[in-house]
CSV table of C-alpha atoms and ligand atoms in Angstrom, one decimal:
chain,number,residue,atom,x,y,z
T,268,UNK,CA,19.8,6.7,17.8
T,269,UNK,CA,17.9,4.8,15.1
T,270,UNK,CA,17.8,6.1,11.5
T,271,UNK,CA,14.2,7.4,10.8
T,272,UNK,CA,12.7,5.9,7.8
T,273,UNK,CA,10.9,9.0,6.7
T,274,UNK,CA,7.9,8.2,4.6
T,275,UNK,CA,6.9,11.9,4.0
T,276,UNK,CA,10.3,12.8,2.6
T,277,UNK,CA,10.3,9.8,0.4
T,278,UNK,CA,6.7,10.4,-0.8
T,279,UNK,CA,7.6,14.0,-1.7
T,280,UNK,CA,10.6,12.7,-3.7
T,281,UNK,CA,8.5,10.2,-5.6
T,282,UNK,CA,5.9,12.7,-6.2
T,283,UNK,CA,8.5,14.9,-8.0
T,284,UNK,CA,9.5,11.8,-10.0
T,285,UNK,CA,5.9,11.2,-11.0
T,286,UNK,CA,5.3,14.9,-12.0
T,287,UNK,CA,8.3,14.4,-14.3
T,288,UNK,CA,7.1,11.1,-15.8
T,289,UNK,CA,3.6,12.5,-16.4
T,290,UNK,CA,4.6,15.8,-17.9
T,291,UNK,CA,7.2,14.2,-20.0
T,292,UNK,CA,4.7,11.9,-21.7
T,293,UNK,CA,1.5,13.9,-21.6
T,294,UNK,CA,1.7,15.1,-25.3
T,295,UNK,CA,2.3,11.6,-26.5
T,296,UNK,CA,-0.4,10.1,-24.3
T,297,UNK,CA,-2.9,12.7,-25.3
T,298,UNK,CA,-4.6,12.8,-21.8
T,299,UNK,CA,-3.5,12.7,-18.2
T,300,UNK,CA,-3.6,9.7,-16.0
T,301,UNK,CA,-7.0,9.1,-14.4
T,302,UNK,CA,-7.8,7.7,-11.1
T,303,UNK,CA,-11.5,6.8,-10.0
T,304,UNK,CA,-12.3,6.5,-6.4
T,305,UNK,CA,-15.4,4.9,-5.2
T,306,UNK,CA,-16.5,5.9,-1.8
T,307,UNK,CA,-19.7,4.3,-0.4
T,308,UNK,CA,-21.4,5.6,2.6
T,309,UNK,CA,-20.3,8.2,5.1
T,310,UNK,CA,-17.5,6.6,7.2
T,311,UNK,CA,-15.6,9.7,8.3
T,312,UNK,CA,-12.1,8.2,8.3
T,313,UNK,CA,-12.9,7.1,4.6
T,314,UNK,CA,-13.7,10.6,3.9
T,315,UNK,CA,-10.3,11.9,5.1
T,316,UNK,CA,-8.5,9.2,3.2
T,317,UNK,CA,-10.3,9.8,0.0
T,318,UNK,CA,-9.7,13.5,0.3
T,319,UNK,CA,-6.0,12.9,0.8
T,320,UNK,CA,-5.9,10.8,-2.3
T,321,UNK,CA,-7.6,13.4,-4.4
T,322,UNK,CA,-5.0,15.9,-3.2
T,323,UNK,CA,-2.1,13.7,-3.9
T,324,UNK,CA,-3.5,13.1,-7.5
T,325,UNK,CA,-3.7,16.9,-8.0
T,326,UNK,CA,-0.2,17.5,-6.9
T,327,UNK,CA,1.3,15.2,-9.4
T,328,UNK,CA,-1.0,15.8,-12.3
T,329,UNK,CA,-3.4,12.8,-12.1
T,330,UNK,CA,-7.0,13.5,-13.0
T,331,UNK,CA,-9.1,12.2,-10.1
T,332,UNK,CA,-12.8,11.4,-10.0
T,333,UNK,CA,-14.4,10.8,-6.8
T,334,UNK,CA,-17.8,9.0,-6.9
T,335,UNK,CA,-19.6,9.2,-3.5
T,336,UNK,CA,-22.4,6.7,-3.4
T,337,UNK,CA,-25.1,6.3,-0.6
T,338,UNK,CA,-24.6,3.6,2.1
T,339,UNK,CA,-28.1,2.0,1.0
T,340,UNK,CA,-26.8,1.5,-2.8
T,341,UNK,CA,-27.7,-2.0,-4.1
T,342,UNK,CA,-24.8,-4.3,-4.9
T,343,UNK,CA,-26.1,-4.4,-8.5
T,344,UNK,CA,-25.9,-0.7,-8.8
T,345,UNK,CA,-22.3,-0.6,-7.4
T,346,UNK,CA,-21.3,-3.3,-9.8
T,347,UNK,CA,-22.7,-1.3,-12.6
T,348,UNK,CA,-20.7,1.9,-11.4
T,349,UNK,CA,-17.5,-0.3,-11.5
T,350,UNK,CA,-18.3,-1.7,-15.0
T,351,UNK,CA,-18.8,1.9,-16.3
T,352,UNK,CA,-15.3,2.8,-14.9
T,353,UNK,CA,-13.8,-0.4,-16.3
T,354,UNK,CA,-15.1,0.8,-19.6
T,355,UNK,CA,-14.1,4.4,-19.4
T,356,UNK,CA,-11.0,4.9,-21.5
T,357,UNK,CA,-10.0,7.9,-19.4
T,358,UNK,CA,-9.7,5.9,-16.3
T,359,UNK,CA,-6.3,4.1,-15.7
T,360,UNK,CA,-7.0,3.2,-12.0
T,361,UNK,CA,-10.0,2.3,-9.9
T,362,UNK,CA,-10.2,2.3,-6.1
T,363,UNK,CA,-12.8,0.9,-4.0
T,364,UNK,CA,-12.5,2.6,-0.6
T,365,UNK,CA,-12.7,0.2,2.3
T,366,UNK,CA,-14.3,-0.6,4.6
T,367,UNK,CA,-17.7,-0.9,2.9
T,368,UNK,CA,-21.0,-0.2,4.7
T,369,UNK,CA,-22.6,-3.3,6.6
T,370,UNK,CA,-24.5,-5.3,4.0
T,371,UNK,CA,-22.1,-5.0,1.0
T,372,UNK,CA,-19.8,-7.8,0.2
T,373,UNK,CA,-16.2,-6.7,-0.5
T,374,UNK,CA,-15.1,-9.7,-2.4
T,375,UNK,CA,-17.3,-9.7,-5.6
T,376,UNK,CA,-16.9,-6.0,-5.9
T,377,UNK,CA,-13.1,-6.2,-5.8
T,378,UNK,CA,-13.3,-9.0,-8.3
T,379,UNK,CA,-15.3,-6.8,-10.7
T,380,UNK,CA,-12.5,-4.3,-11.1
T,381,UNK,CA,-10.5,-4.7,-14.3
T,382,UNK,CA,-7.2,-6.1,-13.2
T,383,UNK,CA,-5.5,-3.7,-15.7
T,384,UNK,CA,-7.1,-0.8,-13.6
T,385,UNK,CA,-6.6,-2.4,-10.2
T,386,UNK,CA,-4.9,0.7,-8.4
T,387,UNK,CA,-4.9,-1.0,-5.1
T,388,UNK,CA,-3.2,-4.2,-6.5
T,389,UNK,CA,-5.7,-6.3,-4.4
T,390,UNK,CA,-7.3,-8.2,-7.3
T,391,UNK,CA,-6.9,-12.0,-7.2
T,392,UNK,CA,-5.1,-11.9,-10.5
T,393,UNK,CA,-2.8,-9.3,-9.3
T,394,UNK,CA,-2.0,-11.1,-6.0
T,395,UNK,CA,-1.3,-14.3,-8.1
T,396,UNK,CA,1.1,-12.2,-10.2
T,397,UNK,CA,2.9,-11.1,-7.0
T,398,UNK,CA,3.1,-14.7,-5.9
T,399,UNK,CA,4.5,-15.8,-9.2
T,400,UNK,CA,7.0,-12.8,-9.5
T,401,UNK,CA,5.1,-11.6,-12.6
T,402,UNK,CA,4.9,-7.7,-13.1
T,403,UNK,CA,1.6,-6.0,-12.2
T,404,UNK,CA,0.1,-3.5,-9.9
T,405,UNK,CA,1.3,-4.2,-6.3
T,406,UNK,CA,-0.5,-3.8,-3.0
T,407,UNK,CA,0.3,-0.3,-2.0
T,408,UNK,CA,1.2,-0.5,1.6
T,409,UNK,CA,3.8,-3.4,1.3
T,410,UNK,CA,5.1,-2.0,-1.9
T,411,UNK,CA,5.4,1.4,0.0
T,412,UNK,CA,7.5,-0.4,2.7
T,413,UNK,CA,9.7,-2.0,0.1
T,414,UNK,CA,10.5,1.5,-1.3
T,415,UNK,CA,11.3,2.9,2.1
T,416,UNK,CA,13.8,0.1,2.8
T,417,UNK,CA,15.4,0.5,-0.7
T,418,UNK,CA,15.7,4.2,-0.3
T,419,UNK,CA,17.7,3.9,2.9
T,420,UNK,CA,20.0,1.1,1.5
T,421,UNK,CA,18.5,-1.6,3.6
T,422,UNK,CA,18.7,-4.8,1.4
T,423,UNK,CA,16.6,-7.5,2.7
T,424,UNK,CA,18.7,-10.3,0.7
T,425,UNK,CA,19.9,-13.0,3.1
T,426,UNK,CA,18.3,-11.3,6.2
T,427,UNK,CA,15.9,-12.8,8.6
T,428,UNK,CA,12.6,-11.0,8.3
T,429,UNK,CA,9.5,-11.4,10.5
T,430,UNK,CA,6.0,-10.0,9.5
T,431,UNK,CA,3.5,-9.7,12.3
T,432,UNK,CA,0.1,-10.0,10.7
T,433,UNK,CA,-1.2,-12.1,7.7
T,434,UNK,CA,-4.0,-9.9,6.1
T,435,UNK,CA,-4.5,-10.0,2.3
T,436,UNK,CA,-4.2,-6.1,2.5
T,437,UNK,CA,-0.8,-6.0,4.2
T,438,UNK,CA,0.8,-9.0,5.8
T,439,UNK,CA,0.6,-11.7,3.2
T,440,UNK,CA,1.9,-9.5,0.3
T,441,UNK,CA,4.6,-8.0,2.5
T,442,UNK,CA,5.8,-11.5,3.3
T,443,UNK,CA,5.8,-12.3,-0.4
T,444,UNK,CA,7.8,-9.1,-1.4
T,445,UNK,CA,10.3,-9.7,1.3
T,446,UNK,CA,10.7,-13.2,0.1
T,447,UNK,CA,10.9,-12.1,-3.5
T,448,UNK,CA,13.9,-9.7,-2.3
T,449,UNK,CA,15.7,-12.8,-0.9
T,450,UNK,CA,14.9,-12.3,2.8
T,451,UNK,CA,14.0,-15.5,4.9
T,452,UNK,CA,10.6,-14.7,6.1
T,453,UNK,CA,8.5,-15.7,9.0
T,454,UNK,CA,4.7,-14.7,9.4
T,455,UNK,CA,3.3,-14.3,12.8
T,456,UNK,CA,-0.5,-14.0,13.5
T,457,UNK,CA,-2.9,-14.0,16.3
T,458,UNK,CA,-2.4,-17.8,17.1
T,459,UNK,CA,1.3,-17.4,17.1
T,460,UNK,CA,2.8,-18.7,20.4
T,461,UNK,CA,5.7,-16.7,22.0
T,462,UNK,CA,5.5,-13.9,19.6
T,463,UNK,CA,8.5,-12.1,21.3
T,464,UNK,CA,10.8,-15.1,20.8
T,465,UNK,CA,10.1,-15.1,17.2
T,466,UNK,CA,10.2,-11.3,16.6
T,467,UNK,CA,13.5,-11.2,18.4
T,468,UNK,CA,15.0,-13.2,15.7
T,469,UNK,CA,14.2,-10.7,13.1
T,470,UNK,CA,16.8,-8.4,11.4
T,471,UNK,CA,13.9,-6.7,9.7
T,472,UNK,CA,10.6,-6.6,11.7
T,473,UNK,CA,7.4,-5.4,10.0
T,474,UNK,CA,4.4,-5.0,12.4
T,475,UNK,CA,1.0,-5.0,10.7
T,476,UNK,CA,-1.2,-6.5,13.6
T,477,UNK,CA,-3.6,-3.6,14.0
T,478,UNK,CA,-3.1,-3.7,17.7
T,479,UNK,CA,-2.0,-0.4,19.3
T,480,UNK,CA,1.5,-0.5,21.0
T,481,UNK,CA,1.6,-4.3,20.8
T,482,UNK,CA,5.4,-4.6,20.0
T,483,UNK,CA,7.9,-3.2,22.7
T,484,UNK,CA,11.4,-3.7,23.7
T,485,UNK,CA,10.9,-7.2,24.7
T,486,UNK,CA,10.1,-8.1,21.0
T,487,UNK,CA,13.1,-6.5,19.3
T,488,UNK,CA,16.8,-7.5,19.0
T,489,UNK,CA,19.4,-4.6,19.1
T,490,UNK,CA,20.2,-3.5,15.5
T,491,UNK,CA,16.9,-4.5,14.0
T,492,UNK,CA,15.2,-2.5,11.4
T,493,UNK,CA,11.4,-1.9,12.6
T,494,UNK,CA,8.7,-0.9,10.2
T,495,UNK,CA,5.4,-0.1,11.9
T,496,UNK,CA,2.4,-0.3,9.6
T,497,UNK,CA,-0.2,0.2,12.3
T,498,UNK,CA,-2.1,3.5,12.8
T,499,UNK,CA,-4.5,4.1,15.5
T,500,UNK,CA,-6.2,7.2,17.1
T,501,UNK,CA,-5.6,6.7,20.9
T,502,UNK,CA,-6.0,9.3,23.7
T,503,UNK,CA,-6.4,12.1,21.2
T,504,UNK,CA,-3.2,11.3,19.3
T,505,UNK,CA,-1.9,8.9,16.8
T,506,UNK,CA,0.1,5.7,17.5
T,507,UNK,CA,1.4,2.5,15.7
T,508,UNK,CA,1.4,-1.0,16.6
T,509,UNK,CA,5.0,-0.3,18.2
T,510,UNK,CA,5.9,1.3,21.2
T,511,UNK,CA,8.2,3.7,19.5
T,512,UNK,CA,9.8,5.3,22.6
T,513,UNK,CA,10.9,1.7,23.8
T,514,UNK,CA,12.0,0.4,20.4
T,515,UNK,CA,13.7,3.5,19.0
T,516,UNK,CA,16.8,3.2,21.3
T,517,UNK,CA,17.3,-0.5,20.2
T,518,UNK,CA,16.6,-0.4,16.5
T,519,UNK,CA,19.1,0.6,13.8
T,520,UNK,CA,16.2,2.0,11.8
T,521,UNK,CA,12.5,2.7,12.5
T,522,UNK,CA,9.5,4.2,10.9
T,523,UNK,CA,7.7,6.9,12.9
T,524,UNK,CA,3.7,6.9,13.1
T,525,UNK,CA,2.5,9.2,11.6
T,526,UNK,CA,5.0,10.1,8.8
T,527,UNK,CA,6.4,6.5,8.0
T,528,UNK,CA,4.4,4.0,6.1
T,529,UNK,CA,1.2,6.0,5.7
T,530,UNK,CA,2.3,8.6,3.2
T,531,UNK,CA,4.1,5.8,1.1
T,532,UNK,CA,0.7,3.8,0.7
T,533,UNK,CA,-0.8,6.9,-0.9
T,534,UNK,CA,2.3,7.3,-3.2
T,535,UNK,CA,2.1,3.7,-4.4
T,536,UNK,CA,-1.4,4.3,-5.4
T,537,UNK,CA,-0.2,7.0,-7.7
T,538,UNK,CA,2.6,4.8,-9.0
T,539,UNK,CA,0.2,2.0,-9.8
T,540,UNK,CA,-2.1,4.4,-11.6
T,541,UNK,CA,0.6,6.1,-13.7
T,542,UNK,CA,2.1,2.7,-14.6
T,543,UNK,CA,-1.2,1.5,-15.8
T,544,UNK,CA,-1.7,4.9,-17.8
T,545,UNK,CA,1.8,4.3,-19.3
T,546,UNK,CA,0.7,0.9,-20.4
T,547,UNK,CA,-2.8,1.9,-21.6
T,548,UNK,CA,-1.5,4.9,-23.7
T,549,UNK,CA,1.3,2.9,-25.2
T,550,UNK,CA,-1.2,1.2,-27.5
T,551,UNK,CA,-4.2,-0.9,-26.7
T,552,UNK,CA,-4.2,-2.9,-23.4
T,553,UNK,CA,-1.2,-5.2,-23.7
T,554,UNK,CA,-1.2,-5.9,-20.0
T,555,UNK,CA,1.3,-5.2,-17.1
T,556,UNK,CA,4.9,-6.0,-17.9
T,557,UNK,CA,4.4,-6.0,-21.7
T,558,UNK,CA,5.6,-2.4,-21.9
T,559,UNK,CA,8.7,-1.1,-20.2
T,560,UNK,CA,7.8,1.7,-17.9
T,561,UNK,CA,10.0,4.2,-16.0
T,562,UNK,CA,8.6,3.3,-12.6
T,563,UNK,CA,9.3,-0.5,-12.7
T,564,UNK,CA,11.8,-0.3,-10.0
T,565,UNK,CA,9.1,0.7,-7.5
T,566,UNK,CA,6.9,-2.4,-8.2
T,567,UNK,CA,8.6,-5.1,-6.1
D,639,NAP,P1,-6.2,-6.9,9.9
D,639,NAP,O1,-6.9,-7.3,8.6
D,639,NAP,O2,-7.0,-6.5,11.2
D,639,NAP,O3,-5.1,-7.9,10.1
D,639,NAP,C1,-4.3,-8.0,11.3
D,639,NAP,C2,-3.5,-9.2,11.3
D,639,NAP,O4,-2.6,-9.1,12.5
D,639,NAP,C3,-4.1,-10.5,11.3
D,639,NAP,O5,-3.4,-11.5,10.4
D,639,NAP,C4,-4.1,-11.0,12.7
D,639,NAP,O6,-4.0,-12.4,12.9
D,639,NAP,C5,-2.8,-10.5,13.2
D,639,NAP,N1,-2.8,-10.1,14.7
D,639,NAP,C6,-3.7,-9.5,15.4
D,639,NAP,N2,-3.4,-9.6,16.8
D,639,NAP,C7,-2.2,-10.1,16.8
D,639,NAP,C8,-1.3,-10.4,17.9
D,639,NAP,N3,-1.7,-10.2,19.2
D,639,NAP,N4,-0.2,-11.1,17.6
D,639,NAP,C9,0.2,-11.4,16.4
D,639,NAP,N5,-0.6,-11.1,15.3
D,639,NAP,C10,-1.8,-10.5,15.4
D,639,NAP,O7,-5.3,-5.4,9.7
D,639,NAP,P2,-4.7,-4.9,8.4
D,639,NAP,O8,-5.6,-4.4,7.4
D,639,NAP,O9,-3.5,-5.9,7.9
D,639,NAP,O10,-3.9,-3.6,9.0
D,639,NAP,C11,-2.9,-3.8,10.1
D,639,NAP,C12,-2.7,-2.4,10.6
D,639,NAP,O11,-2.2,-1.6,9.7
D,639,NAP,C13,-4.0,-1.6,11.1
D,639,NAP,O12,-3.5,-0.8,12.2
D,639,NAP,C14,-4.2,-0.7,10.0
D,639,NAP,O13,-4.9,0.4,10.2
D,639,NAP,C15,-2.8,-0.4,9.6
D,639,NAP,N6,-2.9,0.0,8.2
D,639,NAP,C16,-2.0,1.1,7.8
D,639,NAP,C17,-1.8,1.4,6.5
D,639,NAP,C18,-1.0,2.6,6.3
D,639,NAP,O14,-1.0,3.2,5.1
D,639,NAP,N7,-0.3,3.1,7.3
D,639,NAP,C19,-2.4,0.7,5.4
D,639,NAP,C20,-3.1,-0.5,5.7
D,639,NAP,C21,-3.2,-0.7,7.1
D,639,NAP,P3,-5.1,-13.4,12.4
D,639,NAP,O15,-4.9,-13.6,11.0
D,639,NAP,O16,-4.9,-14.6,13.1
D,639,NAP,O17,-6.5,-12.7,12.7
């Protein structure tokens, strides 16, 4: 029976740690950490995600500010809203909830977020920092996967890792983080030939293809660690990119869906926000890495 990599349990442990960090520093900082979430339009799934993030903030003592803007907002107006949050000294993290309504281009809006307040770790500067091994906010989902592996004593060093998916949101930063942790990494994508032959080489297999139940027993070697990033609503239930019931008997460790990677993504958003608050309130804006922070071990 494979070890369950339980994201709910680790998220709860890390929330405790965050509560302690925030309360221990509140007096010196003079204000709680602040996270601003920009929701544009009425995508129902986004509504659920934004509400979950606001609840998680409340649990640890982060002040959250949700701005809900109409789907017909002009790009210039949205840019102005981002600039206002960039200039707000009570805001440490800014999150633009994706996807945006049709007609709004993501890239210039993400680029407008102050990199020092980039709670999602998706700003070009911060992706560059990850590439170069410099400190900075990290992309939440892959950082959450690294925390789950570390918590269960799974050290990627010297192991063969395969990441299925090469998105900027998940696959690419995941591959960089595993490589930084000294794994030997291959990345598969939709044009990869003989996917199963490649994934069977993996000692650590991370699947982020966005294809329900793509990966089954034929893709996995006995003893592999399998991380399923996918999340889909199918036949009234939730499933991942992995056929859990087929893969679990083979794997040495596996993430469930739900309750694996998902809760960790939200927790890493909180971590990025609290680290940014720590840095901002340590005096001016010296930039990431210039101030020691008590959560540095969680930013791979
Ligand atoms: P995405 O932007 O759609 O990227 C999917 C990637 O998978 C692409 O690189 C694509 O290749 C590759 N791919 C698609 N079909 C494939 C196949 N048959 N074989 C191999 N590779 C294939 O998706 P994403 O944003 O990275 O998200 C991936 C999944 O994770 C989604 O289900 C999403 O909902 C989920 N997700 C979950 C969380 C969480 O917190 N649990 C967070 C973020 C995302 P090409 O580049 O060639 O197109």
